């Protein structure tokens, strides 16, 4: 029996690191992760799910923590041969990573839904949480630029290095999407729903936009968010530019504004404790503590602080 049911809404790296801390902080908890698939795209005919893979690789101890993405021990022979053959290679795919995308694509082509494929990959890689894609239907995050271009999120982030000014962000297909199997149940059945430190616009935004998810989070027992913004900056990625494009201040206050209808608790970095009064005036309780997850110890301490501040106490001891 598990002592605690925790459900995490998750993007990529920040979320994966936070969840790695949570697994240690609450070893007996039943942890369900709802993963963003708005980043998914087809490359060389393969279905790539960057955020699901970041969670999978990190939680199975296979992530390259130094590079900050992809797999440890990765090699790049296939990519260089693809370049020789005239393929576009701005999206880097390592040889080991390609195995994931080959397997995912083959199972999808055999008719498996993405949720079943994800469960299979997680089982094969011994991922210690249940990871569910936000939807089995395709949802594609598109970025509309000030210069009139309309790009897939990956073209914007990787090919354009997230530099052109953004007008707006769109989650194409989300209106027709339904939540992945078990997503709504995991949210409504959780003792605590956690919004991971991920980009609120492009990582958490698509999950909340899947019909039914936002209202399930509003109705959830307890909801806590961890700010991905520390002292007005993202640790990585274009969260600041995207928040500004959405009319949000680029700070922990902006994160709280994005989630104001959802959260009971906002966890911000100690560097932002000066924003606590303004944030709590929006409604949620505020807890400030170190939120920079420099190593596994820092991840576990952050997760422990968040659980404690949210008023849930995990049992100690082995998983079971
Ligand atoms: P992806 O990793 O590029 O797929 O994008 P995400 O939105 O999932 O993750 C990037 C976000 O995670 C950025 O907004 C970062 O500020 C945040 N992040 C990454 N590492 C940390 C960390 O150690 N602490 C906190 N608080 N946020 C982090
Ligand atoms: Ca991502």
mmCIF file of C-alpha atoms and ligand atoms in Angstrom:
data_model
loop_
_atom_site.group_PDB
_atom_site.id
_atom_site.type_symbol
_atom_site.label_atom_id
_atom_site.label_comp_id
_atom_site.label_asym_id
_atom_site.label_seq_id
_atom_site.Cartn_x
_atom_site.Cartn_y
_atom_site.Cartn_z
ATOM 1 C CA UNK A 1 0.000 0.000 0.000
ATOM 2 C CA UNK A 2 1.195 3.475 -0.760
ATOM 3 C CA UNK A 3 0.856 6.142 1.887
ATOM 4 C CA UNK A 4 0.342 9.089 -0.398
ATOM 5 C CA UNK A 5 -0.902 9.803 -3.891
ATOM 6 C CA UNK A 6 1.011 12.539 -5.672
ATOM 7 C CA UNK A 7 0.275 13.734 -9.205
ATOM 8 C CA UNK A 8 2.759 15.968 -10.991
ATOM 9 C CA UNK A 9 2.100 18.112 -14.079
ATOM 10 C CA UNK A 10 5.427 18.056 -15.878
ATOM 11 C CA UNK A 11 7.440 19.552 -18.703
ATOM 12 C CA UNK A 12 11.080 18.630 -19.310
ATOM 13 C CA UNK A 13 14.268 19.144 -17.342
ATOM 14 C CA UNK A 14 13.061 21.152 -14.312
ATOM 15 C CA UNK A 15 10.180 18.733 -13.833
ATOM 16 C CA UNK A 16 12.299 15.615 -14.268
ATOM 17 C CA UNK A 17 14.785 16.816 -11.658
ATOM 18 C CA UNK A 18 12.023 17.744 -9.237
ATOM 19 C CA UNK A 19 10.381 14.334 -9.667
ATOM 20 C CA UNK A 20 13.740 12.625 -9.082
ATOM 21 C CA UNK A 21 13.777 14.447 -5.729
ATOM 22 C CA UNK A 22 10.183 13.501 -5.019
ATOM 23 C CA UNK A 23 10.896 9.799 -5.555
ATOM 24 C CA UNK A 24 13.475 9.987 -2.755
ATOM 25 C CA UNK A 25 11.510 12.360 -0.534
ATOM 26 C CA UNK A 26 8.382 10.186 -0.642
ATOM 27 C CA UNK A 27 9.682 6.673 -1.261
ATOM 28 C CA UNK A 28 6.360 4.977 -0.568
ATOM 29 C CA UNK A 29 4.145 7.432 -2.447
ATOM 30 C CA UNK A 30 2.268 6.517 -5.599
ATOM 31 C CA UNK A 31 3.571 9.126 -8.031
ATOM 32 C CA UNK A 32 1.758 9.805 -11.291
ATOM 33 C CA UNK A 33 3.313 12.185 -13.782
ATOM 34 C CA UNK A 34 1.205 13.870 -16.456
ATOM 35 C CA UNK A 35 3.650 14.722 -19.228
ATOM 36 C CA UNK A 36 3.497 17.512 -21.792
ATOM 37 C CA UNK A 37 3.299 16.311 -25.396
ATOM 38 C CA UNK A 38 2.901 19.727 -27.040
ATOM 39 C CA UNK A 39 6.636 19.530 -27.893
ATOM 40 C CA UNK A 40 6.217 16.274 -29.825
ATOM 41 C CA UNK A 41 7.146 16.232 -33.467
ATOM 42 C CA UNK A 42 8.119 14.067 -36.395
ATOM 43 C CA UNK A 43 11.745 14.040 -37.452
ATOM 44 C CA UNK A 44 13.133 11.682 -40.121
ATOM 45 C CA UNK A 45 9.720 10.018 -39.933
ATOM 46 C CA UNK A 46 10.090 9.268 -36.210
ATOM 47 C CA UNK A 47 7.799 10.358 -33.379
ATOM 48 C CA UNK A 48 9.882 12.259 -30.820
ATOM 49 C CA UNK A 49 8.400 13.148 -27.398
ATOM 50 C CA UNK A 50 11.065 15.374 -25.831
ATOM 51 C CA UNK A 51 9.417 15.983 -22.470
ATOM 52 C CA UNK A 52 8.307 12.382 -21.922
ATOM 53 C CA UNK A 53 11.836 11.249 -22.758
ATOM 54 C CA UNK A 54 13.470 13.775 -20.438
ATOM 55 C CA UNK A 55 11.361 12.419 -17.573
ATOM 56 C CA UNK A 56 12.019 8.811 -18.582
ATOM 57 C CA UNK A 57 15.759 9.241 -19.011
ATOM 58 C CA UNK A 58 16.211 11.241 -15.795
ATOM 59 C CA UNK A 59 14.151 8.901 -13.623
ATOM 60 C CA UNK A 60 15.863 5.816 -14.953
ATOM 61 C CA UNK A 61 19.267 7.342 -14.191
ATOM 62 C CA UNK A 62 20.184 7.505 -17.873
ATOM 63 C CA UNK A 63 20.156 11.275 -18.460
ATOM 64 C CA UNK A 64 23.264 13.228 -19.391
ATOM 65 C CA UNK A 65 23.257 15.605 -16.430
ATOM 66 C CA UNK A 66 26.197 17.635 -17.731
ATOM 67 C CA UNK A 67 24.800 18.382 -21.201
ATOM 68 C CA UNK A 68 21.368 18.848 -19.590
ATOM 69 C CA UNK A 69 19.411 16.812 -22.139
ATOM 70 C CA UNK A 70 19.502 13.435 -23.813
ATOM 71 C CA UNK A 71 21.243 10.262 -22.735
ATOM 72 C CA UNK A 72 24.541 9.691 -20.964
ATOM 73 C CA UNK A 73 27.168 7.973 -23.095
ATOM 74 C CA UNK A 74 25.458 9.162 -26.282
ATOM 75 C CA UNK A 75 27.154 8.964 -29.701
ATOM 76 C CA UNK A 76 26.258 10.805 -32.912
ATOM 77 C CA UNK A 77 27.234 8.568 -35.830
ATOM 78 C CA UNK A 78 23.720 8.358 -37.286
ATOM 79 C CA UNK A 79 23.265 12.117 -37.208
ATOM 80 C CA UNK A 80 26.494 12.752 -39.075
ATOM 81 C CA UNK A 81 25.561 10.164 -41.690
ATOM 82 C CA UNK A 82 22.113 11.760 -42.022
ATOM 83 C CA UNK A 83 23.865 15.086 -42.669
ATOM 84 C CA UNK A 84 25.996 13.458 -45.380
ATOM 85 C CA UNK A 85 22.816 12.153 -46.929
ATOM 86 C CA UNK A 86 21.373 15.646 -47.126
ATOM 87 C CA UNK A 87 18.930 15.518 -44.198
ATOM 88 C CA UNK A 88 18.282 18.565 -42.020
ATOM 89 C CA UNK A 89 20.092 17.931 -38.755
ATOM 90 C CA UNK A 90 19.442 21.000 -36.597
ATOM 91 C CA UNK A 91 17.496 18.779 -34.202
ATOM 92 C CA UNK A 92 20.165 16.666 -32.553
ATOM 93 C CA UNK A 93 19.332 13.015 -32.151
ATOM 94 C CA UNK A 94 21.894 10.660 -30.705
ATOM 95 C CA UNK A 95 22.299 7.030 -31.650
ATOM 96 C CA UNK A 96 20.943 5.738 -28.324
ATOM 97 C CA UNK A 97 18.103 8.252 -28.284
ATOM 98 C CA UNK A 98 17.111 7.122 -31.785
ATOM 99 C CA UNK A 99 16.356 3.661 -30.420
ATOM 100 C CA UNK A 100 13.625 5.191 -28.231
ATOM 101 C CA UNK A 101 12.096 6.999 -31.212
ATOM 102 C CA UNK A 102 12.308 3.932 -33.466
ATOM 103 C CA UNK A 103 10.560 1.810 -30.869
ATOM 104 C CA UNK A 104 7.922 4.467 -30.108
ATOM 105 C CA UNK A 105 7.191 4.994 -33.795
ATOM 106 C CA UNK A 106 6.942 1.268 -34.525
ATOM 107 C CA UNK A 107 4.476 0.711 -31.675
ATOM 108 C CA UNK A 108 2.408 3.743 -32.714
ATOM 109 C CA UNK A 109 2.326 2.406 -36.266
ATOM 110 C CA UNK A 110 1.183 -0.948 -34.886
ATOM 111 C CA UNK A 111 -1.806 0.903 -33.454
ATOM 112 C CA UNK A 112 -0.776 1.409 -29.835
ATOM 113 C CA UNK A 113 -1.910 4.676 -28.253
ATOM 114 C CA UNK A 114 0.920 6.942 -27.060
ATOM 115 C CA UNK A 115 -0.038 6.234 -23.429
ATOM 116 C CA UNK A 116 0.501 2.497 -23.901
ATOM 117 C CA UNK A 117 3.782 3.089 -25.720
ATOM 118 C CA UNK A 118 4.941 5.360 -22.888
ATOM 119 C CA UNK A 119 3.988 2.790 -20.240
ATOM 120 C CA UNK A 120 5.904 0.126 -22.164
ATOM 121 C CA UNK A 121 9.046 2.275 -22.471
ATOM 122 C CA UNK A 122 8.842 3.201 -18.767
ATOM 123 C CA UNK A 123 8.548 -0.435 -17.778
ATOM 124 C CA UNK A 124 11.474 -1.461 -19.975
ATOM 125 C CA UNK A 125 13.641 1.318 -18.512
ATOM 126 C CA UNK A 126 12.480 0.714 -14.886
ATOM 127 C CA UNK A 127 11.075 4.213 -14.417
ATOM 128 C CA UNK A 128 9.837 4.370 -10.790
ATOM 129 C CA UNK A 129 6.714 6.490 -11.459
ATOM 130 C CA UNK A 130 3.628 6.169 -13.626
ATOM 131 C CA UNK A 131 4.063 8.533 -16.605
ATOM 132 C CA UNK A 132 0.960 9.362 -18.656
ATOM 133 C CA UNK A 133 1.014 11.646 -21.695
ATOM 134 C CA UNK A 134 -1.435 14.536 -21.265
ATOM 135 C CA UNK A 135 -3.339 13.180 -24.278
ATOM 136 C CA UNK A 136 -3.217 10.320 -26.758
ATOM 137 C CA UNK A 137 -4.281 12.724 -29.503
ATOM 138 C CA UNK A 138 -1.722 14.983 -31.176
ATOM 139 C CA UNK A 139 -1.422 18.498 -29.766
ATOM 140 C CA UNK A 140 1.214 20.702 -31.374
ATOM 141 C CA UNK A 141 2.600 23.854 -29.825
ATOM 142 C CA UNK A 142 3.078 26.497 -32.546
ATOM 143 C CA UNK A 143 4.856 29.782 -32.031
ATOM 144 C CA UNK A 144 3.632 32.836 -33.958
ATOM 145 C CA UNK A 145 6.445 35.320 -34.360
ATOM 146 C CA UNK A 146 6.360 39.104 -34.608
ATOM 147 C CA UNK A 147 7.869 38.777 -38.119
ATOM 148 C CA UNK A 148 4.769 36.851 -39.245
ATOM 149 C CA UNK A 149 6.303 33.385 -39.310
ATOM 150 C CA UNK A 150 4.513 30.493 -37.713
ATOM 151 C CA UNK A 151 6.858 27.785 -36.396
ATOM 152 C CA UNK A 152 6.663 24.450 -34.665
ATOM 153 C CA UNK A 153 7.917 24.925 -31.113
ATOM 154 C CA UNK A 154 11.030 22.842 -31.839
ATOM 155 C CA UNK A 155 11.878 24.954 -34.889
ATOM 156 C CA UNK A 156 11.625 28.015 -32.662
ATOM 157 C CA UNK A 157 13.559 26.565 -29.710
ATOM 158 C CA UNK A 158 16.277 24.651 -31.508
ATOM 159 C CA UNK A 159 16.657 25.898 -35.097
ATOM 160 C CA UNK A 160 15.997 29.575 -34.236
ATOM 161 C CA UNK A 161 17.637 29.258 -30.792
ATOM 162 C CA UNK A 162 14.576 30.887 -29.180
ATOM 163 C CA UNK A 163 15.665 34.358 -30.305
ATOM 164 C CA UNK A 164 12.969 35.878 -32.606
ATOM 165 C CA UNK A 165 10.348 37.967 -30.771
ATOM 166 C CA UNK A 166 7.114 36.062 -30.117
ATOM 167 C CA UNK A 167 3.605 37.340 -30.737
ATOM 168 C CA UNK A 168 1.656 34.381 -29.367
ATOM 169 C CA UNK A 169 1.657 30.658 -28.703
ATOM 170 C CA UNK A 170 -0.992 28.227 -29.934
ATOM 171 C CA UNK A 171 -1.740 24.618 -28.937
ATOM 172 C CA UNK A 172 -2.930 23.228 -32.248
ATOM 173 C CA UNK A 173 -5.427 20.377 -31.937
ATOM 174 C CA UNK A 174 -5.958 20.783 -28.217
ATOM 175 C CA UNK A 175 -9.682 21.493 -28.595
ATOM 176 C CA UNK A 176 -10.212 18.013 -30.050
ATOM 177 C CA UNK A 177 -7.882 16.248 -27.606
ATOM 178 C CA UNK A 178 -9.001 14.287 -24.569
ATOM 179 C CA UNK A 179 -6.945 13.689 -21.449
ATOM 180 C CA UNK A 180 -4.717 10.611 -21.519
ATOM 181 C CA UNK A 181 -6.182 7.522 -19.827
ATOM 182 C CA UNK A 182 -6.053 7.975 -16.051
ATOM 183 C CA UNK A 183 -5.090 11.650 -16.148
ATOM 184 C CA UNK A 184 -8.304 13.052 -14.675
ATOM 185 C CA UNK A 185 -8.507 10.243 -12.095
ATOM 186 C CA UNK A 186 -4.893 10.865 -11.060
ATOM 187 C CA UNK A 187 -5.650 14.551 -10.534
ATOM 188 C CA UNK A 188 -8.920 14.103 -8.673
ATOM 189 C CA UNK A 189 -7.628 11.175 -6.595
ATOM 190 C CA UNK A 190 -4.377 12.846 -5.542
ATOM 191 C CA UNK A 191 -3.663 13.942 -1.994
ATOM 192 C CA UNK A 192 -1.558 16.637 -3.625
ATOM 193 C CA UNK A 193 -1.233 17.863 -7.208
ATOM 194 C CA UNK A 194 2.156 19.402 -7.943
ATOM 195 C CA UNK A 195 2.863 21.793 -10.785
ATOM 196 C CA UNK A 196 6.554 21.195 -11.451
ATOM 197 C CA UNK A 197 9.073 23.974 -12.110
ATOM 198 C CA UNK A 198 8.506 24.004 -15.860
ATOM 199 C CA UNK A 199 7.797 26.746 -18.376
ATOM 200 C CA UNK A 200 4.243 27.835 -17.459
ATOM 201 C CA UNK A 201 3.389 28.807 -21.052
ATOM 202 C CA UNK A 202 4.761 26.011 -23.241
ATOM 203 C CA UNK A 203 5.174 23.113 -20.807
ATOM 204 C CA UNK A 204 2.319 23.393 -18.290
ATOM 205 C CA UNK A 205 0.076 25.497 -20.598
ATOM 206 C CA UNK A 206 -0.643 22.646 -23.043
ATOM 207 C CA UNK A 207 -1.485 20.192 -20.229
ATOM 208 C CA UNK A 208 -3.967 22.624 -18.657
ATOM 209 C CA UNK A 209 -5.461 23.346 -22.093
ATOM 210 C CA UNK A 210 -6.526 19.732 -22.670
ATOM 211 C CA UNK A 211 -10.303 19.851 -22.136
ATOM 212 C CA UNK A 212 -11.182 18.766 -18.595
ATOM 213 C CA UNK A 213 -7.724 19.041 -17.078
ATOM 214 C CA UNK A 214 -7.876 22.605 -15.792
ATOM 215 C CA UNK A 215 -11.229 22.044 -14.091
ATOM 216 C CA UNK A 216 -9.936 18.809 -12.542
ATOM 217 C CA UNK A 217 -6.986 20.739 -11.097
ATOM 218 C CA UNK A 218 -9.332 23.470 -9.801
ATOM 219 C CA UNK A 219 -11.360 20.764 -8.035
ATOM 220 C CA UNK A 220 -8.319 18.859 -6.704
ATOM 221 C CA UNK A 221 -7.822 18.448 -2.965
ATOM 222 C CA UNK A 222 -4.575 20.427 -2.739
ATOM 223 C CA UNK A 223 -2.413 21.985 -5.439
ATOM 224 C CA UNK A 224 1.126 23.333 -5.074
ATOM 225 C CA UNK A 225 3.340 24.913 -7.736
ATOM 226 C CA UNK A 226 7.105 25.410 -7.744
ATOM 227 C CA UNK A 227 8.353 28.480 -9.591
ATOM 228 C CA UNK A 228 10.698 27.829 -12.519
ATOM 229 C CA UNK A 229 11.688 31.491 -12.345
ATOM 230 C CA UNK A 230 14.323 32.531 -9.832
ATOM 231 C CA UNK A 231 15.154 36.233 -9.434
ATOM 232 C CA UNK A 232 13.440 37.061 -12.733
ATOM 233 C CA UNK A 233 15.349 34.462 -14.747
ATOM 234 C CA UNK A 234 14.681 30.976 -16.073
ATOM 235 C CA UNK A 235 17.369 28.430 -15.269
ATOM 236 C CA UNK A 236 17.215 27.474 -18.927
ATOM 237 C CA UNK A 237 15.015 28.129 -21.918
ATOM 238 C CA UNK A 238 12.730 30.943 -23.047
ATOM 239 C CA UNK A 239 10.256 31.072 -20.141
ATOM 240 C CA UNK A 240 10.858 34.787 -19.610
ATOM 241 C CA UNK A 241 10.163 35.796 -23.245
ATOM 242 C CA UNK A 242 7.117 33.555 -23.370
ATOM 243 C CA UNK A 243 5.652 34.878 -20.150
ATOM 244 C CA UNK A 244 6.109 38.445 -21.377
ATOM 245 C CA UNK A 245 4.381 37.505 -24.662
ATOM 246 C CA UNK A 246 1.445 36.218 -22.602
ATOM 247 C CA UNK A 247 1.292 39.474 -20.658
ATOM 248 C CA UNK A 248 2.701 37.983 -17.467
ATOM 249 C CA UNK A 249 5.487 39.602 -15.459
ATOM 250 C CA UNK A 250 8.690 37.576 -15.833
ATOM 251 C CA UNK A 251 9.025 36.621 -12.184
ATOM 252 C CA UNK A 252 7.708 34.217 -9.586
ATOM 253 C CA UNK A 253 4.762 36.620 -9.338
ATOM 254 C CA UNK A 254 4.038 35.997 -13.038
ATOM 255 C CA UNK A 255 4.091 32.246 -12.398
ATOM 256 C CA UNK A 256 1.654 32.717 -9.514
ATOM 257 C CA UNK A 257 -0.586 34.845 -11.762
ATOM 258 C CA UNK A 258 -0.587 32.081 -14.390
ATOM 259 C CA UNK A 259 -1.729 29.565 -11.757
ATOM 260 C CA UNK A 260 -3.765 31.815 -9.456
ATOM 261 C CA UNK A 261 -7.061 29.968 -9.926
ATOM 262 C CA UNK A 262 -5.430 26.590 -9.390
ATOM 263 C CA UNK A 263 -3.032 26.678 -6.480
ATOM 264 C CA UNK A 264 -3.210 26.600 -2.694
ATOM 265 C CA UNK A 265 0.541 26.884 -2.299
ATOM 266 C CA UNK A 266 3.208 28.674 -4.324
ATOM 267 C CA UNK A 267 6.810 27.675 -3.644
ATOM 268 C CA UNK A 268 9.295 30.364 -4.625
ATOM 269 C CA UNK A 269 13.023 30.679 -4.277
ATOM 270 C CA UNK A 270 14.520 32.353 -1.221
ATOM 271 C CA UNK A 271 15.880 35.012 -3.598
ATOM 272 C CA UNK A 272 12.261 35.990 -4.347
ATOM 273 C CA UNK A 273 10.956 36.164 -0.783
ATOM 274 C CA UNK A 274 10.360 39.889 -1.394
ATOM 275 C CA UNK A 275 7.482 38.861 -3.715
ATOM 276 C CA UNK A 276 5.756 36.746 -1.052
ATOM 277 C CA UNK A 277 3.298 39.407 0.114
ATOM 278 C CA UNK A 278 2.216 40.254 -3.444
ATOM 279 C CA UNK A 279 1.771 36.579 -4.302
ATOM 280 C CA UNK A 280 -0.177 35.722 -1.178
ATOM 281 C CA UNK A 281 -2.464 38.690 -1.935
ATOM 282 C CA UNK A 282 -3.531 36.690 -5.033
ATOM 283 C CA UNK A 283 -4.732 33.849 -2.800
ATOM 284 C CA UNK A 284 -2.179 31.068 -2.363
ATOM 285 C CA UNK A 285 0.040 30.525 0.642
ATOM 286 C CA UNK A 286 3.679 31.166 -0.157
ATOM 287 C CA UNK A 287 6.692 29.185 0.947
ATOM 288 C CA UNK A 288 10.191 30.317 0.067
ATOM 289 C CA UNK A 289 13.249 28.055 0.143
ATOM 290 C CA UNK A 290 16.221 27.153 -2.075
ATOM 291 C CA UNK A 291 14.761 25.903 -5.378
ATOM 292 C CA UNK A 292 17.892 25.517 -7.488
ATOM 293 C CA UNK A 293 18.308 21.775 -8.048
ATOM 294 C CA UNK A 294 22.073 21.628 -8.421
ATOM 295 C CA UNK A 295 22.416 17.972 -7.413
ATOM 296 C CA UNK A 296 20.335 15.056 -6.213
ATOM 297 C CA UNK A 297 20.548 16.245 -2.602
ATOM 298 C CA UNK A 298 19.112 19.632 -3.591
ATOM 299 C CA UNK A 299 16.311 17.915 -5.520
ATOM 300 C CA UNK A 300 15.382 15.763 -2.546
ATOM 301 C CA UNK A 301 15.503 18.716 -0.138
ATOM 302 C CA UNK A 302 13.280 20.817 -2.420
ATOM 303 C CA UNK A 303 10.747 17.998 -2.762
ATOM 304 C CA UNK A 304 10.760 17.470 1.004
ATOM 305 C CA UNK A 305 10.183 21.185 1.637
ATOM 306 C CA UNK A 306 7.330 21.315 -0.864
ATOM 307 C CA UNK A 307 5.575 18.309 0.685
ATOM 308 C CA UNK A 308 6.008 19.684 4.170
ATOM 309 C CA UNK A 309 4.782 23.149 3.188
ATOM 310 C CA UNK A 310 1.786 21.544 1.469
ATOM 311 C CA UNK A 311 0.961 19.711 4.685
ATOM 312 C CA UNK A 312 1.488 16.173 3.467
ATOM 313 C CA UNK A 313 3.898 13.865 5.264
ATOM 314 C CA UNK A 314 5.283 10.903 3.410
ATOM 315 C CA UNK A 315 6.092 7.711 5.289
ATOM 316 C CA UNK A 316 9.764 6.809 5.417
ATOM 317 C CA UNK A 317 11.196 3.536 4.257
ATOM 318 C CA UNK A 318 11.447 1.431 1.141
ATOM 319 C CA UNK A 319 9.070 1.613 -1.776
ATOM 320 C CA UNK A 320 6.102 -0.650 -1.588
HETATM 321 P P1 LIG B 1 12.468 21.884 -21.221
HETATM 322 O O1 LIG B 1 13.288 21.296 -20.121
HETATM 323 O O2 LIG B 1 13.264 22.723 -22.147
HETATM 324 O O3 LIG B 1 11.623 20.883 -21.903
HETATM 325 O O4 LIG B 1 11.461 22.944 -20.606
HETATM 326 P P2 LIG B 1 10.724 22.986 -19.220
HETATM 327 O O5 LIG B 1 9.725 24.045 -19.294
HETATM 328 O O6 LIG B 1 10.233 21.700 -18.796
HETATM 329 O O7 LIG B 1 11.916 23.307 -18.257
HETATM 330 C C1 LIG B 1 12.551 24.514 -18.277
HETATM 331 C C2 LIG B 1 12.138 25.271 -17.032
HETATM 332 O O8 LIG B 1 12.615 24.566 -15.882
HETATM 333 C C3 LIG B 1 12.763 26.626 -17.039
HETATM 334 O O9 LIG B 1 11.760 27.593 -16.894
HETATM 335 C C4 LIG B 1 13.714 26.570 -15.848
HETATM 336 O O10 LIG B 1 13.791 27.788 -15.176
HETATM 337 C C5 LIG B 1 13.142 25.477 -14.972
HETATM 338 N N1 LIG B 1 14.185 24.844 -14.182
HETATM 339 C C6 LIG B 1 15.200 24.071 -14.634
HETATM 340 N N2 LIG B 1 16.005 23.720 -13.613
HETATM 341 C C7 LIG B 1 15.484 24.281 -12.490
HETATM 342 C C8 LIG B 1 15.875 24.313 -11.116
HETATM 343 O O11 LIG B 1 16.887 23.743 -10.691
HETATM 344 N N3 LIG B 1 15.063 25.014 -10.242
HETATM 345 C C9 LIG B 1 13.947 25.665 -10.662
HETATM 346 N N4 LIG B 1 13.214 26.325 -9.751
HETATM 347 N N5 LIG B 1 13.565 25.679 -11.963
HETATM 348 C C10 LIG B 1 14.321 25.002 -12.837
HETATM 349 CA CA1 LIG B 2 10.049 20.684 -23.345
#
